[in-house]
Coordinates of C-alpha atoms and ligand atoms in Angstrom, one line a residue:
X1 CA -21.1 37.8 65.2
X2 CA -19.0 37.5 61.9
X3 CA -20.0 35.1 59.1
X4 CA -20.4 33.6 56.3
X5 CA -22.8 34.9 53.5
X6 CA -24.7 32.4 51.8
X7 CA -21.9 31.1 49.4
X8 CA -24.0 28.4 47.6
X9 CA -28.1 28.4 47.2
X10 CA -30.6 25.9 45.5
X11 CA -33.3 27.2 44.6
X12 CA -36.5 25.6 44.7
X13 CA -39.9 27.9 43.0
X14 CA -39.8 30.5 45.9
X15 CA -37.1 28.9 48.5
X16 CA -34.0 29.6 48.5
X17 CA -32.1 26.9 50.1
X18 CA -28.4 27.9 51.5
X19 CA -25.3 25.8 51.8
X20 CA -23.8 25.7 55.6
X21 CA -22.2 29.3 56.3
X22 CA -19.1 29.4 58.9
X23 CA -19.1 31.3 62.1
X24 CA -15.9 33.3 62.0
X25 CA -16.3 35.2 65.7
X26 CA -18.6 34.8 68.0
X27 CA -19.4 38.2 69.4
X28 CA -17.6 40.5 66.9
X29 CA -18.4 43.8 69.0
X30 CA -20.9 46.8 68.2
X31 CA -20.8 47.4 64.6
X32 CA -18.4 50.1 63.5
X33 CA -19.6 50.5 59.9
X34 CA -15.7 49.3 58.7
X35 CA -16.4 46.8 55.8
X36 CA -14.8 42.9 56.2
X37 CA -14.9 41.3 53.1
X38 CA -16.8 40.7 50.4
X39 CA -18.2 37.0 51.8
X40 CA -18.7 37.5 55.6
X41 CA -21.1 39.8 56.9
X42 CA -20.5 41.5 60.6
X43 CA -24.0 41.7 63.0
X44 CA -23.5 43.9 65.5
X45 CA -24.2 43.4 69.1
X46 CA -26.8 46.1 69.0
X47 CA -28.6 44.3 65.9
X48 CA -28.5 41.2 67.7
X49 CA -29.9 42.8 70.5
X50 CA -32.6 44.1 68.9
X51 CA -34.1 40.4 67.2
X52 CA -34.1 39.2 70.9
X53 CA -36.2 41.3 71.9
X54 CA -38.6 40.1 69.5
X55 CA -37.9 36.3 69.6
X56 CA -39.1 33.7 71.7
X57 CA -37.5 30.8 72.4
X58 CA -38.9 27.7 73.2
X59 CA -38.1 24.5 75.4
X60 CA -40.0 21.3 74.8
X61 CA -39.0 19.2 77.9
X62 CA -40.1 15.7 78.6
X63 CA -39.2 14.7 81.7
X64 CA -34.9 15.9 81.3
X65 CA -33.1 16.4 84.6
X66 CA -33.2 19.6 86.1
X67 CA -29.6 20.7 85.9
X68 CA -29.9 20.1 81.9
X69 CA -32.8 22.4 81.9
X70 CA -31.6 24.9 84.2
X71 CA -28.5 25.2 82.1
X72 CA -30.2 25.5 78.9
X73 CA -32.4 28.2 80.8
X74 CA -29.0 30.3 82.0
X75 CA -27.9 30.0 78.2
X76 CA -30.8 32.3 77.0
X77 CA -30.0 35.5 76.3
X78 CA -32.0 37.6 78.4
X79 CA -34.3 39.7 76.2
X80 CA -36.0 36.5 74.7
X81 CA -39.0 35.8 76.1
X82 CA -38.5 31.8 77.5
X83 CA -41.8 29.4 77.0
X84 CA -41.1 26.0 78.4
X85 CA -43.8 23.2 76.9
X86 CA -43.4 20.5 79.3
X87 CA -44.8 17.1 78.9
X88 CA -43.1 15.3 81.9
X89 CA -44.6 12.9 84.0
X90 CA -46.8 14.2 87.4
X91 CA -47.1 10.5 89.0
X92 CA -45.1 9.2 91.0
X93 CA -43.0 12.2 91.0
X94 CA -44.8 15.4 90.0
X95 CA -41.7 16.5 87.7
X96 CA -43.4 19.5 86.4
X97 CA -44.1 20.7 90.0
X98 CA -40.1 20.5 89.9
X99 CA -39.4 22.5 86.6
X100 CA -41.6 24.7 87.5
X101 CA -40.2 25.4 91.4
X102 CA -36.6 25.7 89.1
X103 CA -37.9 28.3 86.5
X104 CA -39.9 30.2 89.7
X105 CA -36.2 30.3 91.4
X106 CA -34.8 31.1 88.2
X107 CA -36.7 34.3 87.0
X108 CA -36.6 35.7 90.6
X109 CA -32.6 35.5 90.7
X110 CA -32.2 36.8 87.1
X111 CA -35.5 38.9 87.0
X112 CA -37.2 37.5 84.3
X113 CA -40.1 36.5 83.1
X114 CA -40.2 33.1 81.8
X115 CA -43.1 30.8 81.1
X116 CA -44.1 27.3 82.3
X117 CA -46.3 25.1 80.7
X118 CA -47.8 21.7 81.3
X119 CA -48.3 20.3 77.3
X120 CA -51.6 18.1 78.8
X121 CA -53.1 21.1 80.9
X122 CA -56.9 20.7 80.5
X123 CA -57.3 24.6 80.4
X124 CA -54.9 24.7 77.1
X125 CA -57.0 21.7 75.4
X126 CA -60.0 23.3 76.3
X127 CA -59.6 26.7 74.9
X128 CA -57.6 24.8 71.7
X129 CA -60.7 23.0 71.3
X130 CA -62.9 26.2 71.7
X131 CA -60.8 28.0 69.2
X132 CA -60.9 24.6 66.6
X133 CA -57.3 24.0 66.4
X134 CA -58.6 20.3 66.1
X135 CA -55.6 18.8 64.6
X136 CA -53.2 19.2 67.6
X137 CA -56.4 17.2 70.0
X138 CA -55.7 13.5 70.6
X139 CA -59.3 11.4 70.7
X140 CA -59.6 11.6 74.4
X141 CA -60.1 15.7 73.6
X142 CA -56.7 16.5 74.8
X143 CA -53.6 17.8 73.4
X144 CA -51.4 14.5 71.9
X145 CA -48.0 13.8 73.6
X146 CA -45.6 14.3 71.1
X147 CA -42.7 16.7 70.6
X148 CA -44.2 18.5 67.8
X149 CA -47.3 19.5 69.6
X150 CA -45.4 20.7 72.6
X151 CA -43.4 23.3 70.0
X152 CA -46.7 24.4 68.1
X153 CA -47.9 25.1 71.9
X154 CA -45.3 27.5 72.2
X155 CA -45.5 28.9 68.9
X156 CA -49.0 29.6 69.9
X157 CA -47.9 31.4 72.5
X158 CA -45.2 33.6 71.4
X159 CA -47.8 34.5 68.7
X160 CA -50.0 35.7 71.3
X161 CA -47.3 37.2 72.9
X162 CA -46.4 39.2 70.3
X163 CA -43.1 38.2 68.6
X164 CA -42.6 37.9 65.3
X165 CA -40.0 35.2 65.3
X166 CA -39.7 31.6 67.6
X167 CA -36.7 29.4 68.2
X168 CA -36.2 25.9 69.4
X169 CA -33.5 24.5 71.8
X170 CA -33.9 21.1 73.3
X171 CA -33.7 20.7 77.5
X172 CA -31.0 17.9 77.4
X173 CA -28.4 20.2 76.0
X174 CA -25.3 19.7 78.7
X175 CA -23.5 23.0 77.3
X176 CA -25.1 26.4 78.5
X177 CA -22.8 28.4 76.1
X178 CA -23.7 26.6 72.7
X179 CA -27.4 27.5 73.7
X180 CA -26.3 31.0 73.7
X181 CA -24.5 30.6 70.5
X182 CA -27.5 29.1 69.0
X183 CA -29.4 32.6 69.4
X184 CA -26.8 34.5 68.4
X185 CA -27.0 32.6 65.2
X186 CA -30.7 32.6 64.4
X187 CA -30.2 36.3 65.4
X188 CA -27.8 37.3 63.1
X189 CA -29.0 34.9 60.3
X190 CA -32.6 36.5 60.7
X191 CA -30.2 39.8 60.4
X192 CA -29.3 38.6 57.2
X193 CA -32.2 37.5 55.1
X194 CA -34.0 39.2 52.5
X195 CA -37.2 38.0 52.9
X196 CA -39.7 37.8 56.3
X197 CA -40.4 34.2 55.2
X198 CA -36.9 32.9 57.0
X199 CA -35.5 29.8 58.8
X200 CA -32.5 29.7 60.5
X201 CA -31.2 25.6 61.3
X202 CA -28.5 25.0 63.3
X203 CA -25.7 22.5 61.6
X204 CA -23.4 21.4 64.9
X205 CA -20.0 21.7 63.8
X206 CA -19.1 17.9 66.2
X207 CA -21.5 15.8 67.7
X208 CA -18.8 14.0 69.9
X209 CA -19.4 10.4 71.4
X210 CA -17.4 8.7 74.1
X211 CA -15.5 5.8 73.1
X212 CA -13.5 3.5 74.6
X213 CA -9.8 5.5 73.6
X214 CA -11.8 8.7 75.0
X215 CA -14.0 11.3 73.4
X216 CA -14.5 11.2 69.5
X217 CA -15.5 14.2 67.8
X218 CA -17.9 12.7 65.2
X219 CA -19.3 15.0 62.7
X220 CA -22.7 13.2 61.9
X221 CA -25.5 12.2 64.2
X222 CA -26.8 8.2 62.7
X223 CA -30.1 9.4 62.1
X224 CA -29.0 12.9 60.7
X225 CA -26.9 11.3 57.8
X226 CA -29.9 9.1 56.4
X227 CA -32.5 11.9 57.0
X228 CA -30.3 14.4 54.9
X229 CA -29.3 11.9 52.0
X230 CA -33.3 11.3 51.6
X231 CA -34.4 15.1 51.8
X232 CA -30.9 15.7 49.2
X233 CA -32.7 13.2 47.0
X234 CA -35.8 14.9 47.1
X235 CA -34.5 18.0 45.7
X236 CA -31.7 16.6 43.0
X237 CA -35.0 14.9 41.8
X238 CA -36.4 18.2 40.8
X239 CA -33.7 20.4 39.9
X240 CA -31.7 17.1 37.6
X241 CA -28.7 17.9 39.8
X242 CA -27.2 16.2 42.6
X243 CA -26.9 18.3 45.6
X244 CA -25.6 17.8 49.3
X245 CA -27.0 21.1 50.2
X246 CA -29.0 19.8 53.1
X247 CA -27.2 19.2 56.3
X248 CA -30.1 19.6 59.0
X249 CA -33.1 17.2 58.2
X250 CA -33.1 16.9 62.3
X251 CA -32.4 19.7 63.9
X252 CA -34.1 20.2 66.7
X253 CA -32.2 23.8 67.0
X254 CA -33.9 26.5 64.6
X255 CA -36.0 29.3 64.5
X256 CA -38.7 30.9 62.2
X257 CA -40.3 34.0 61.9
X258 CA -44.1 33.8 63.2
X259 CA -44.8 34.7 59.6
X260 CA -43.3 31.9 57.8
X261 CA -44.2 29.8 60.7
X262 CA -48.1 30.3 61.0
X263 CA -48.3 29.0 57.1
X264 CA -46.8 25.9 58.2
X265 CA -48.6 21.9 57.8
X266 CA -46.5 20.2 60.7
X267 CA -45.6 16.6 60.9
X268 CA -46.7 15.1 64.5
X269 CA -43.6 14.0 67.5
X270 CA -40.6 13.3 65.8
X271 CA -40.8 13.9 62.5
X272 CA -41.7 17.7 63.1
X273 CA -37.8 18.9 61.8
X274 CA -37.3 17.0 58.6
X275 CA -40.6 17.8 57.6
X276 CA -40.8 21.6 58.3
X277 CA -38.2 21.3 55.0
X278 CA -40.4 19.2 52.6
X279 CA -43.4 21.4 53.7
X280 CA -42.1 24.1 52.5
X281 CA -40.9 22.6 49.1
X282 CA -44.4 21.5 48.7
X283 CA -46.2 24.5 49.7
X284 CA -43.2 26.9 48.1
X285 CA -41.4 25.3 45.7
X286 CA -43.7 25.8 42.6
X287 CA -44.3 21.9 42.0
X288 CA -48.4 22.6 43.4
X289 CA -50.1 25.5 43.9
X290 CA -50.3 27.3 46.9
X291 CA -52.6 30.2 48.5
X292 CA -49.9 32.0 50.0
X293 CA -49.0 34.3 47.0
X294 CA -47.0 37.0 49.3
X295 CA -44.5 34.3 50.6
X296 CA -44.1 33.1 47.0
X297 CA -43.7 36.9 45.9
X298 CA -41.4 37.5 48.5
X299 CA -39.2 34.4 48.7
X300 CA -38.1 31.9 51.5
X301 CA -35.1 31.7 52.9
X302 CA -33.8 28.6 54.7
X303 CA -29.8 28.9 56.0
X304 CA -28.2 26.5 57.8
X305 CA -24.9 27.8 59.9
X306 CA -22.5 25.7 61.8
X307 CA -21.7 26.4 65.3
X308 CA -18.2 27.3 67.4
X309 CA -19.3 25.1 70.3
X310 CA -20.1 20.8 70.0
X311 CA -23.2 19.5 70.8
X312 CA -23.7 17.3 73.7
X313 CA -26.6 15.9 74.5
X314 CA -28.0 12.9 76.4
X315 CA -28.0 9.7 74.5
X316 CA -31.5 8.5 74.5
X317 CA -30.8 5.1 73.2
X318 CA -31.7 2.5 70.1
X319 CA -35.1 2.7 70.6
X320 CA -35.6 6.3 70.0
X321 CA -33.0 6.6 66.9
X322 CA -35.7 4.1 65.0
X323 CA -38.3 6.2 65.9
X324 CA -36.8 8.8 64.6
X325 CA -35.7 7.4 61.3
X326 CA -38.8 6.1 60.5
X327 CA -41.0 8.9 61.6
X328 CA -37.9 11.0 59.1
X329 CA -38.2 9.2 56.5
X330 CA -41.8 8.4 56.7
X331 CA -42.8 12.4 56.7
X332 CA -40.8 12.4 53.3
X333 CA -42.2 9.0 51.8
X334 CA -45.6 10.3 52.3
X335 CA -45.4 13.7 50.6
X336 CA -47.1 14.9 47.8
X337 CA -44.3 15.6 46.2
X338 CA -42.3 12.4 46.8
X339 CA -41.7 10.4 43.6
X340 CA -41.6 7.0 43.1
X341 CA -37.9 6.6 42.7
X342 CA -37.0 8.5 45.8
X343 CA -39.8 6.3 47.5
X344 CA -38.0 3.5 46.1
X345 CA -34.9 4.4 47.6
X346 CA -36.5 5.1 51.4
X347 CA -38.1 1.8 51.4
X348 CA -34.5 0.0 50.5
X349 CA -32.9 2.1 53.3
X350 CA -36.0 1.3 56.1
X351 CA -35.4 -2.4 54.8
X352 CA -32.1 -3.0 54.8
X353 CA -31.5 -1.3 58.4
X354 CA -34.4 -3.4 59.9
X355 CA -36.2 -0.8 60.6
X356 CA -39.7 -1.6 59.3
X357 CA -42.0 -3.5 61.6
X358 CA -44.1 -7.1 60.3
X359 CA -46.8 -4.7 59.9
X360 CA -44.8 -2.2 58.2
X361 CA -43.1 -4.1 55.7
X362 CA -45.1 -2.5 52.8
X363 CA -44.2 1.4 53.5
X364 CA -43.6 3.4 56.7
X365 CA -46.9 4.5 58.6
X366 CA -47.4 8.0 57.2
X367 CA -47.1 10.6 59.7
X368 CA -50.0 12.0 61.8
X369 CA -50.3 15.8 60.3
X370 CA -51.1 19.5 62.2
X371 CA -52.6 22.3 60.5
X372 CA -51.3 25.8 59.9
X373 CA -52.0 28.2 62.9
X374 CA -52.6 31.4 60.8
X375 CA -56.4 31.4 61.5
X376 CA -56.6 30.1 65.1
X377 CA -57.4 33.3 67.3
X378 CA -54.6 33.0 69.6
X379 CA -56.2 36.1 71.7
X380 CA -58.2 33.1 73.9
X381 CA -54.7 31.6 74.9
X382 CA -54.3 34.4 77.5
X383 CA -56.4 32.9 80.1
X384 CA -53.7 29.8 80.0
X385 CA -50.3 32.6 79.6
X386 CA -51.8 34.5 82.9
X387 CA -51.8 30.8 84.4
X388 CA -48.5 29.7 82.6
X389 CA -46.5 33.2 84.2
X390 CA -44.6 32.2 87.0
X391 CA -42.9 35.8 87.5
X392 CA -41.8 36.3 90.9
X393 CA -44.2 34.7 92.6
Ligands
GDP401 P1 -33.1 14.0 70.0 O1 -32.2 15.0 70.7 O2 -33.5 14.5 68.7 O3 -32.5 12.7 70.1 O4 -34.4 14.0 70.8 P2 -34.7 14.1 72.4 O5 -35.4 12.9 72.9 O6 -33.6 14.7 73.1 O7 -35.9 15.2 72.3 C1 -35.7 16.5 72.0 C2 -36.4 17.4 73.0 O8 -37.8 17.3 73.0 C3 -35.9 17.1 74.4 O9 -35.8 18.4 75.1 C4 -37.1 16.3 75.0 O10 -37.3 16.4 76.4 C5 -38.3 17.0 74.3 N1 -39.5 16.1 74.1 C6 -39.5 14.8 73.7 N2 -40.8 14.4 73.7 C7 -41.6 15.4 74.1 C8 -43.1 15.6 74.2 O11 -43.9 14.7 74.1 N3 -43.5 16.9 74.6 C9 -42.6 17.9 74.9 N4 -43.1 19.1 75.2 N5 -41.2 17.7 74.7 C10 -40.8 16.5 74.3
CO402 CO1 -31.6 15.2 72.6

């Protein structure tokens, strides 16, 4: 793959926060050694090869039809090692029974093996509870519904698995190849960094909607735009410049190494991708101490790179877009580092879109919270991976 370097950085403390690099050619050969130019960097097939092997991606999946997922599965580039976190419904259709019969077909056709697992399986919330990982348990003992929890599920598992980096693709992607292209990004920009602290977020280059004249290539999601200006304000407030430097508050497409990732407070459901970012500006960006003095002495990276291919995806409705933007902006309103002008301005935005409930009117309900993973013994979780393999059976 040929792109760009990281042209333009903020930095915050220890992060480095890169401007959107450009994708120039999508599979640009083996590497031949021959330079290209000073500002695009060329990762070889054989480079990219390599980082699958030692990535895991994972699926959260909440009841999406079939042919979405089985798409998004053929888009995986086969030396990944797949880990499906499903939270669909078993009554009055068993839907999981379904995704799981599709992944069974799937890795005996293409000879993998790709896991399945259910995000309310009382053998995971039993051994999460025997390991203490109390944060991720609902009150009823179990793991919470929730989007989040069904990605720090499988970033439990591709830590036990042994990989030392994890990506995220949604299941209601309609568009196979811009999976693919998402790994081959988080690849090559893991390639590229210069520190093992590293995030790789997928910016979609269109986001197209169908209108009435036919199909409009619109460059911003609705929630996207209003997550982004708050999470832009949030950092001009520290550094005294302005900045549009932050294009993916919600993307649901990224990866992390395990390393970066384990060190990681997460926000519950939908609020997990914006904020990953304000995480780490509060645990890395100077403004409070923090007990992780090798990421701060090493540095970390967050780039952002804009596909080839659009992103099309199902359109779950009104309902779910104020979810999101309150459970967005909420995750920011609430941080430590939040100050009272930037809290200022989310209130006005919550306000004047009507998004606050009676109840709410004062500030947006502060976001439920999961705790790093780094000291949860992850060697228990085998007894749910040997239940969770589905290879050739
Ligand atoms: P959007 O694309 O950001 O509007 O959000 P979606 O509703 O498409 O959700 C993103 C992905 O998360 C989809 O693949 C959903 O099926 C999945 N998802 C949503 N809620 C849950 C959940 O509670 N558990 C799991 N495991 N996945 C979920
Ligand atoms: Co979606």
């Amino acid at each position: 793959m040929k792109l760009d370097l990281p042209r333009y950085t903020e930095r915050f403390g220890a992060t480095s926060l890169h401007g959107v690099q450009r994708v120039y050619e999508l599979d640009s050969g083996f590497d031949d050694g021959r330079p290209v130019s000073e500002s695009i960097v060329n990762i070889g097939n054989n480079q990219i090869v390599d980082i699958e092997g030692r990535m895991a991606i994972v699926i959260p999946t909440k009841g999406e039809r079939l042919r979405l997922l089985e798409g998004v599965l053929s888009g995986i580039p086969h030396d990944c090692l797949t880990i499906i976190i499903s939270n669909s419904p078993r009554q009055p259709v068993d839907r999981y029974k379904l995704e799981k019969e599709a992944l069974q077909q799937f890795n005996r056709f293409v000879g993998r093996n790709a896991f399945i697992l259910h995000q309310r399986d009382p053998v995971l919330s039993e051994v999460l509870r025997d390991v203490g990982y109390n944060s991720i348990l609902g009150p009823d003992g179990m793991v919470r519904t929730g989007k989040a929890e069904g990605m720090l599920i499988g970033m439990l598992l591709a830590k036990m698995a042994g990989k030392e980096y994890v990506g995220f693709i949604d299941a209601d992607n309609y568009v196979p190849g811009a999976v693919n292209e998402y790994v081959k990004i988080f690849a090559s920009g893991i390639a590229m960094s210069q520190t093992p602290y590293i995030m790789v977020r997928i910016s979609w280059i269109y986001k197209p909607k169908i209108s009435e004249t036919g199909l409009y290539f619109s460059k911003w999601g609705r929630v996207s735009e209003t997550t982004n200006q708050h999470l832009n304000s949030l950092v001009s407030y520290y550094t005294g410049f302005e900045t549009e430097v932050m294009r993916t508050g919600n993307s649901g497409e990224h990866c992390m190494s395990l390393k970066l990732a384990e060190l990681l407070t997460y926000s519950s459901g939908y609020a997990i991708e914006p904020y990953e970012i304000v995480n780490i500006l509060e645990e890395f960006g100077g403004i409070i101490p923090t007990v992780n003095q090798d990421a701060m002495d090493k540095g970390v990276e967050i780039m952002q790179v804009e596909t080839r291919n659009p992103h099309f995806h199902e359109d779950k409705g009104d309902d779910h877009l104020k979810e999101m933007v309150v459970g967005s902006l909420g995750s920011i309103y609430h941080s430590k580092i939040c100050p009272p002008k930037v809290r200022e301005k989310i209130l006005e935005a919550l306000r004047s879109k009507n998004m606050l409930e009676e109840s709410q009117q004062q500030e947006p309900p502060a976001p439920h919270k999961i705790d790093p993973f780094k000291d949860i013994d992850v060697r228990q979780l085998a007894k749910v991976l040997s239940k969770a393999s589905t290879y050739a059976q």
